[in-house]
């Protein structure tokens, strides 16, 4: 029995599974208290982009820590926040003119939903329905759960989750059903916004769909003036091969959610970027119309300093070349393994590669295949966290060739063993 009082997320303590203790990290490696190390092949749950303890980001936090730790952001401002907002305006789509800070991906989604509802409310339009895609994940707060897939994760809270309009996942060959459902929901006239994970549904099982589908969904929404919210919390910052996944479809959303890699994955920070029209809908001399959202740590200066350093890295270092090289290696490994072993549905998008194990057992999150696989990988010095029978690799960009080979060798063994 553990003597720790810590209640861990997504952990069934009743199973008494070991909880390794990590002491430090660098690049793609976590160093444990017992002297061993593991390769972090999931970027510590999709946050670490360049690598752990990136020297420029660590130095920026340290420097900021000597100046200003935290301050109220309602009606006050500071240098690092202004720097991040200006840098985001340079690198993100031109029409996203406003930058609203918060502190997690879930919160950035809540903010996006509130902005969309406020936009219609202040125009006196009865549009309050949110449209979502089947199998989506947008976070774990009540609003974010409401717009995500319903299932074992949120079943106890279901009575509190609000009603949404759902469109089917655009499975290959069935794209028209997605368009038709979206068109019908848009025609109903009460839709405020569609929220989507562009090109790949992460927690839903690394489900990929093509840019043309994203572009068509964007077109349908625009035709009915339904706001388009891109949740790029996971896909942003190069994960899919481009800075934003939306770029690959030539899509610019009305509202954009960013978090995870915003600070390079070092410290928590999020932004919701909005078009001028959404900002303008809240603009007035009437205080009742201001945007009512704030969390205590909104635009925390230490986190903003980390984000500013991340943005400088994107401007000054060959990040895109690193991503292209990693994406090519990921695709090669998937291809190489596919020729030797038998597995289902190999797919890759930028730096993300995934495959399904042909386990005879029923699939699904609570199947014990995933924890058994996790333990199997852990014994081989690799941190992977399969989603049901889906094994995916989403490493920090700094992963070395040898480390990546070790990850894929372990997967090759798993394909044989499970
Ligand atoms: C992780 C994730 C979130 C939630 O972000 P948190 O920082 O964990 O709250 C939202 N949307 C997507 C697409 C995500 O992958």
Coordinates of N, CA and C in Angstrom, one line a residue, residues 26-189:
X26 N 15.0 15.7 -19.7 CA 15.6 16.4 -20.7 C 15.4 15.8 -22.0
X27 N 15.2 16.6 -23.1 CA 14.9 16.1 -24.4 C 13.7 15.2 -24.4
X28 N 13.8 14.0 -24.8 CA 12.6 13.1 -24.8 C 12.7 12.1 -23.6
X29 N 13.5 12.4 -22.6 CA 13.8 11.4 -21.6 C 13.3 11.9 -20.2
X30 N 12.6 11.0 -19.5 CA 12.3 11.2 -18.1 C 13.2 10.3 -17.2
X31 N 13.9 11.0 -16.2 CA 14.8 10.2 -15.4 C 14.1 10.0 -14.0
X32 N 14.0 8.7 -13.6 CA 13.3 8.3 -12.5 C 14.1 8.3 -11.2
X33 N 13.4 8.3 -10.1 CA 14.1 8.3 -8.8 C 14.9 7.1 -8.6
X34 N 14.6 5.9 -9.2 CA 15.3 4.7 -9.0 C 16.6 4.6 -9.9
X35 N 16.9 5.7 -10.6 CA 18.1 5.7 -11.4 C 17.9 5.3 -12.9
X36 N 16.7 4.8 -13.2 CA 16.4 4.4 -14.6 C 15.8 5.6 -15.4
X37 N 15.7 5.4 -16.7 CA 15.0 6.5 -17.4 C 14.0 5.8 -18.4
X38 N 13.1 6.6 -18.9 CA 12.1 6.2 -19.9 C 12.1 7.2 -21.0
X39 N 11.8 6.7 -22.2 CA 11.6 7.6 -23.3 C 10.1 8.1 -23.3
X40 N 9.9 9.4 -23.3 CA 8.6 9.9 -23.2 C 8.0 10.0 -24.7
X41 N 7.4 8.9 -25.1 CA 6.9 8.8 -26.5 C 5.6 9.4 -26.7
X42 N 5.0 10.0 -25.7 CA 3.7 10.7 -25.8 C 3.8 12.1 -25.4
X43 N 5.0 12.6 -25.3 CA 5.2 14.1 -25.0 C 4.5 14.5 -23.7
X44 N 4.5 13.6 -22.7 CA 3.9 13.8 -21.4 C 2.4 14.3 -21.6
X45 N 1.7 13.4 -22.3 CA 0.3 13.7 -22.7 C 0.1 14.9 -23.6
X46 N 1.0 14.9 -24.7 CA 0.8 15.8 -25.8 C 1.2 17.2 -25.6
X47 N 1.9 17.5 -24.5 CA 2.3 18.9 -24.3 C 3.7 19.3 -24.7
X48 N 4.6 18.4 -24.5 CA 6.0 18.8 -24.7 C 6.3 18.8 -26.2
X49 N 6.6 19.9 -26.7 CA 6.9 20.0 -28.2 C 8.4 19.9 -28.5
X50 N 9.2 20.9 -28.2 CA 10.6 20.9 -28.6 C 11.4 19.8 -27.8
X51 N 11.1 19.7 -26.5 CA 11.8 18.7 -25.7 C 11.6 19.2 -24.2
X52 N 11.9 18.2 -23.3 CA 11.8 18.6 -21.9 C 12.9 19.6 -21.5
X53 N 12.6 20.5 -20.6 CA 13.6 21.5 -20.1 C 14.4 22.1 -21.2
X54 N 13.6 22.6 -22.2 CA 14.3 23.3 -23.3 C 15.0 24.5 -22.7
X55 N 16.3 24.7 -22.9 CA 17.1 25.7 -22.3 C 16.6 27.1 -22.4
X56 N 16.1 27.4 -23.6 CA 15.7 28.8 -23.8 C 14.4 29.1 -23.0
X57 N 13.5 28.1 -23.0 CA 12.3 28.3 -22.2 C 12.5 28.3 -20.7
X58 N 13.4 27.5 -20.3 CA 13.8 27.4 -18.8 C 14.4 28.8 -18.4
X59 N 15.3 29.3 -19.3 CA 16.0 30.6 -19.0 C 15.0 31.7 -18.9
X60 N 14.0 31.7 -19.8 CA 13.0 32.8 -19.9 C 12.2 32.8 -18.6
X61 N 11.8 31.6 -18.1 CA 11.1 31.5 -16.9 C 11.9 32.0 -15.7
X62 N 13.2 31.6 -15.7 CA 14.1 32.0 -14.6 C 14.2 33.5 -14.5
X63 N 14.4 34.1 -15.7 CA 14.6 35.5 -15.8 C 13.4 36.2 -15.3
X64 N 12.2 35.8 -15.8 CA 10.9 36.4 -15.4 C 10.7 36.2 -13.9
X65 N 11.1 35.1 -13.3 CA 10.9 34.9 -11.9 C 11.6 35.9 -11.0
X66 N 12.6 36.5 -11.6 CA 13.3 37.6 -10.8 C 12.6 38.9 -10.9
X67 N 11.6 39.0 -11.7 CA 11.0 40.3 -12.0 C 9.5 40.5 -11.5
X68 N 8.7 39.5 -12.0 CA 7.2 39.7 -11.7 C 6.7 38.3 -11.7
X69 N 6.1 37.8 -10.6 CA 5.6 36.5 -10.5 C 4.1 36.3 -11.0
X70 N 3.3 37.1 -10.5 CA 1.8 37.0 -10.8 C 1.2 38.3 -10.5
X71 N 0.2 38.6 -11.3 CA -0.6 39.9 -11.1 C -2.0 39.8 -11.6
X72 N -2.8 40.7 -11.1 CA -4.2 40.8 -11.7 C -4.1 41.1 -13.1
X73 N -5.0 40.5 -14.0 CA -5.0 40.8 -15.4 C -6.3 41.5 -15.9
X74 N -7.2 41.7 -15.0 CA -8.4 42.5 -15.3 C -8.1 43.9 -15.2
X75 N -8.0 44.6 -16.4 CA -7.7 46.0 -16.4 C -6.2 46.4 -16.2
X76 N -5.3 45.4 -16.0 CA -3.9 45.6 -15.9 C -3.2 44.8 -16.9
X77 N -2.0 45.1 -17.3 CA -1.2 44.3 -18.2 C 0.3 44.2 -17.8
X78 N 1.0 43.4 -18.6 CA 2.4 43.3 -18.3 C 3.1 42.9 -19.6
X79 N 4.5 43.1 -19.6 CA 5.3 42.9 -20.8 C 5.1 41.5 -21.5
X80 N 5.3 40.4 -20.7 CA 5.3 39.1 -21.3 C 3.9 38.8 -22.0
X81 N 2.8 39.3 -21.5 CA 1.5 39.0 -22.1 C 1.4 39.8 -23.4
X82 N 1.9 41.1 -23.4 CA 1.8 41.9 -24.6 C 2.7 41.3 -25.7
X83 N 3.9 40.8 -25.2 CA 4.8 40.2 -26.2 C 4.2 38.9 -26.8
X84 N 3.6 38.1 -26.0 CA 2.9 36.9 -26.6 C 1.8 37.2 -27.5
X85 N 1.0 38.2 -27.1 CA -0.2 38.6 -28.0 C 0.4 39.1 -29.4
X86 N 1.4 39.9 -29.3 CA 1.9 40.5 -30.6 C 2.6 39.4 -31.4
X87 N 3.3 38.4 -30.8 CA 3.9 37.4 -31.5 C 2.9 36.4 -32.1
X88 N 1.8 36.2 -31.4 CA 0.7 35.3 -31.9 C 0.1 36.0 -33.1
X89 N -0.1 37.3 -33.1 CA -0.7 38.0 -34.2 C 0.2 37.9 -35.4
X90 N 1.5 37.8 -35.2 CA 2.4 37.7 -36.4 C 2.3 36.3 -37.0
X91 N 2.2 35.3 -36.2 CA 2.4 33.9 -36.7 C 1.0 33.2 -37.0
X92 N -0.1 33.7 -36.3 CA -1.4 33.0 -36.5 C -2.2 33.8 -37.6
X93 N -3.3 33.2 -38.1 CA -4.1 33.8 -39.2 C -4.4 35.2 -38.8
X94 N -4.3 36.1 -39.9 CA -4.5 37.5 -39.7 C -5.8 37.9 -39.2
X95 N -6.9 37.2 -39.5 CA -8.2 37.6 -39.1 C -8.5 37.3 -37.6
X96 N -7.6 36.6 -37.0 CA -7.8 36.3 -35.5 C -7.1 37.5 -34.8
X97 N -7.8 38.5 -34.5 CA -7.2 39.8 -34.1 C -7.1 39.9 -32.6
X98 N -7.8 39.0 -31.8 CA -7.9 39.2 -30.4 C -7.4 38.0 -29.6
X99 N -6.7 38.2 -28.6 CA -6.0 37.1 -27.8 C -6.5 37.2 -26.4
X100 N -7.3 36.1 -26.0 CA -7.8 36.1 -24.6 C -7.0 34.9 -23.9
X101 N -6.4 35.3 -22.7 CA -5.6 34.3 -22.0 C -6.4 33.5 -21.0
X102 N -6.0 32.2 -20.8 CA -6.5 31.5 -19.7 C -5.4 30.4 -19.3
X103 N -5.8 29.4 -18.7 CA -4.7 28.5 -18.1 C -4.7 27.0 -18.4
X104 N -5.7 26.6 -19.2 CA -5.7 25.2 -19.7 C -6.5 25.0 -20.9
X105 N -6.3 23.9 -21.6 CA -7.1 23.6 -22.8 C -8.6 23.7 -22.6
X106 N -9.0 23.0 -21.5 CA -10.4 23.0 -21.2 C -11.0 24.4 -21.0
X107 N -10.2 25.2 -20.3 CA -10.7 26.6 -20.1 C -10.7 27.4 -21.4
X108 N -9.7 27.1 -22.3 CA -9.8 27.8 -23.5 C -11.0 27.5 -24.3
X109 N -11.5 26.2 -24.2 CA -12.7 25.8 -24.8 C -13.9 26.4 -24.2
X110 N -14.0 26.4 -22.9 CA -15.1 27.1 -22.2 C -15.2 28.6 -22.6
X111 N -14.0 29.2 -22.7 CA -14.0 30.6 -23.2 C -14.5 30.7 -24.6
X112 N -14.1 29.8 -25.5 CA -14.5 29.8 -26.9 C -16.1 29.7 -26.9
X113 N -16.6 28.8 -26.1 CA -18.1 28.6 -26.1 C -18.8 29.8 -25.6
X114 N -18.2 30.4 -24.6 CA -18.9 31.6 -24.0 C -18.8 32.8 -25.0
X115 N -17.7 32.9 -25.7 CA -17.5 34.0 -26.7 C -18.6 33.8 -27.8
X116 N -18.8 32.5 -28.3 CA -19.7 32.2 -29.3 C -21.1 32.6 -28.9
X117 N -21.5 32.2 -27.6 CA -22.8 32.4 -27.1 C -23.0 33.9 -26.9
X118 N -22.0 34.6 -26.4 CA -22.1 36.1 -26.2 C -22.2 36.8 -27.5
X119 N -21.5 36.3 -28.6 CA -21.6 36.9 -29.9 C -23.1 37.0 -30.4
X120 N -23.8 35.9 -30.2 CA -25.2 35.8 -30.7 C -26.1 36.5 -29.7
X121 N -25.8 36.4 -28.4 CA -26.7 37.0 -27.4 C -26.7 38.5 -27.6
X122 N -25.6 39.1 -27.7 CA -25.5 40.6 -27.8 C -26.0 41.1 -29.1
X123 N -26.3 40.2 -30.1 CA -27.0 40.6 -31.3 C -28.5 40.3 -31.2
X124 N -28.9 39.8 -30.1 CA -30.3 39.5 -29.9 C -30.8 38.3 -30.7
X125 N -29.9 37.4 -31.1 CA -30.3 36.2 -31.9 C -30.4 35.0 -31.0
X126 N -31.4 34.2 -31.2 CA -31.7 33.1 -30.4 C -30.9 31.9 -30.9
X127 N -29.6 32.0 -30.8 CA -28.7 30.9 -31.3 C -27.8 30.5 -30.1
X128 N -28.1 29.3 -29.5 CA -27.4 28.9 -28.4 C -27.0 27.4 -28.5
X129 N -27.2 26.8 -29.6 CA -26.9 25.4 -29.7 C -25.5 25.2 -30.2
X130 N -24.7 24.3 -29.6 CA -23.4 24.0 -30.0 C -23.4 22.7 -30.8
X131 N -22.7 22.7 -32.0 CA -22.6 21.5 -32.8 C -21.2 20.9 -32.6
X132 N -21.2 19.6 -32.6 CA -20.0 18.9 -32.3 C -19.8 17.7 -33.1
X133 N -18.6 17.1 -33.2 CA -18.4 15.9 -34.0 C -18.3 14.7 -33.0
X134 N -19.0 13.6 -33.4 CA -18.9 12.3 -32.7 C -17.4 12.0 -32.4
X135 N -17.2 11.4 -31.2 CA -15.8 10.9 -30.8 C -14.9 12.1 -30.4
X136 N -15.4 13.3 -30.3 CA -14.5 14.4 -30.0 C -14.1 14.5 -28.5
X137 N -13.0 15.1 -28.3 CA -12.6 15.4 -26.9 C -12.2 16.9 -26.8
X138 N -12.8 17.6 -25.8 CA -12.4 19.0 -25.7 C -12.0 19.4 -24.3
X139 N -11.9 18.4 -23.4 CA -11.5 18.7 -22.0 C -12.5 18.1 -21.0
X140 N -12.2 18.4 -19.7 CA -12.9 17.7 -18.7 C -13.7 18.6 -17.7
X141 N -13.8 19.9 -18.1 CA -14.8 20.7 -17.3 C -16.2 20.4 -17.9
X142 N -17.2 20.9 -17.2 CA -18.6 20.6 -17.5 C -19.0 21.0 -18.9
X143 N -18.6 22.2 -19.3 CA -18.9 22.7 -20.7 C -18.1 21.9 -21.7
X144 N -16.8 21.6 -21.4 CA -16.0 20.9 -22.4 C -16.4 19.4 -22.5
X145 N -16.9 18.9 -21.4 CA -17.4 17.5 -21.4 C -18.7 17.5 -22.3
X146 N -19.5 18.5 -22.1 CA -20.8 18.6 -22.8 C -20.6 18.5 -24.3
X147 N -19.5 19.2 -24.8 CA -19.3 19.2 -26.3 C -18.5 18.0 -26.7
X148 N -18.0 17.2 -25.8 CA -17.2 16.0 -26.1 C -18.1 14.7 -26.2
X149 N -17.4 13.6 -26.5 CA -18.1 12.4 -26.6 C -18.6 11.9 -25.2
X150 N -19.8 11.4 -25.2 CA -20.3 10.9 -23.9 C -19.9 9.5 -23.8
X151 N -19.6 9.1 -22.5 CA -19.2 7.7 -22.3 C -18.9 7.4 -20.9
X152 N -18.0 6.4 -20.7 CA -17.7 6.0 -19.3 C -17.0 7.1 -18.6
X153 N -16.3 8.0 -19.3 CA -15.6 9.1 -18.7 C -16.5 10.1 -18.0
X154 N -17.7 10.3 -18.5 CA -18.5 11.4 -17.9 C -19.9 10.9 -17.6
X155 N -20.1 9.6 -17.5 CA -21.4 9.1 -17.2 C -22.0 9.6 -15.9
X156 N -21.2 9.7 -14.8 CA -21.9 10.2 -13.6 C -22.3 11.6 -13.6
X157 N -21.8 12.4 -14.6 CA -22.1 13.8 -14.6 C -23.1 14.1 -15.7
X158 N -23.5 13.1 -16.4 CA -24.4 13.3 -17.6 C -25.6 14.1 -17.3
X159 N -26.2 14.0 -16.1 CA -27.4 14.8 -15.9 C -27.1 16.3 -16.0
X160 N -25.9 16.7 -15.8 CA -25.5 18.2 -15.8 C -25.0 18.6 -17.2
X161 N -24.8 17.7 -18.1 CA -24.2 18.1 -19.4 C -25.3 18.7 -20.3
X162 N -24.9 19.8 -21.0 CA -26.0 20.4 -21.9 C -26.1 19.7 -23.2
X163 N -27.3 19.9 -23.8 CA -27.6 19.2 -25.1 C -26.8 19.9 -26.2
X164 N -26.3 19.1 -27.1 CA -25.6 19.6 -28.3 C -26.2 18.9 -29.6
X165 N -25.8 19.5 -30.7 CA -26.1 18.8 -32.0 C -24.9 18.0 -32.5
X166 N -25.1 16.7 -32.8 CA -23.9 15.9 -33.1 C -23.9 15.5 -34.6
X167 N -22.7 15.6 -35.2 CA -22.5 15.1 -36.6 C -21.6 13.9 -36.5
X168 N -21.9 12.9 -37.4 CA -21.0 11.7 -37.4 C -19.6 12.0 -37.8
X169 N -18.7 11.2 -37.3 CA -17.3 11.3 -37.7 C -17.2 11.0 -39.2
X170 N -16.5 11.8 -40.0 CA -16.4 11.6 -41.5 C -15.6 10.4 -41.9
X171 N -16.1 9.2 -41.6 CA -15.3 8.0 -42.0 C -15.2 7.9 -43.5
X172 N -14.0 7.3 -44.0 CA -13.8 7.3 -45.4 C -15.0 6.7 -46.2
X173 N -15.5 7.4 -47.2 CA -16.6 7.0 -47.9 C -18.0 7.5 -47.4
X174 N -17.9 7.9 -46.1 CA -19.2 8.3 -45.5 C -19.2 9.8 -45.2
X175 N -18.4 10.6 -45.9 CA -18.2 12.0 -45.6 C -19.5 12.8 -45.9
X176 N -20.3 12.3 -46.9 CA -21.5 13.0 -47.2 C -22.5 13.0 -46.1
X177 N -22.5 11.9 -45.3 CA -23.4 11.9 -44.1 C -23.1 12.9 -43.1
X178 N -21.8 13.2 -43.0 CA -21.3 14.3 -42.1 C -21.8 15.7 -42.6
X179 N -21.6 15.9 -43.9 CA -22.0 17.2 -44.5 C -23.5 17.3 -44.3
X180 N -24.3 16.3 -44.6 CA -25.8 16.3 -44.6 C -26.2 16.7 -43.2
X181 N -25.6 16.0 -42.2 CA -26.0 16.2 -40.8 C -25.7 17.7 -40.4
X182 N -24.5 18.1 -40.8 CA -24.1 19.5 -40.5 C -25.1 20.5 -41.1
X183 N -25.4 20.3 -42.4 CA -26.3 21.2 -43.1 C -27.6 21.2 -42.4
X184 N -28.2 20.1 -42.0 CA -29.5 20.0 -41.4 C -29.5 20.8 -40.1
X185 N -28.4 20.6 -39.3 CA -28.3 21.2 -38.0 C -28.2 22.7 -38.1
X186 N -27.4 23.1 -39.2 CA -27.3 24.6 -39.5 C -28.6 25.2 -39.9
X187 N -29.3 24.5 -40.7 CA -30.6 25.0 -41.2 C -31.6 25.2 -40.1
X188 N -31.5 24.4 -39.0 CA -32.5 24.6 -37.9 C -32.5 26.0 -37.4
X189 N -31.4 26.7 -37.6 CA -31.4 28.2 -37.2 C -31.0 28.5 -35.8

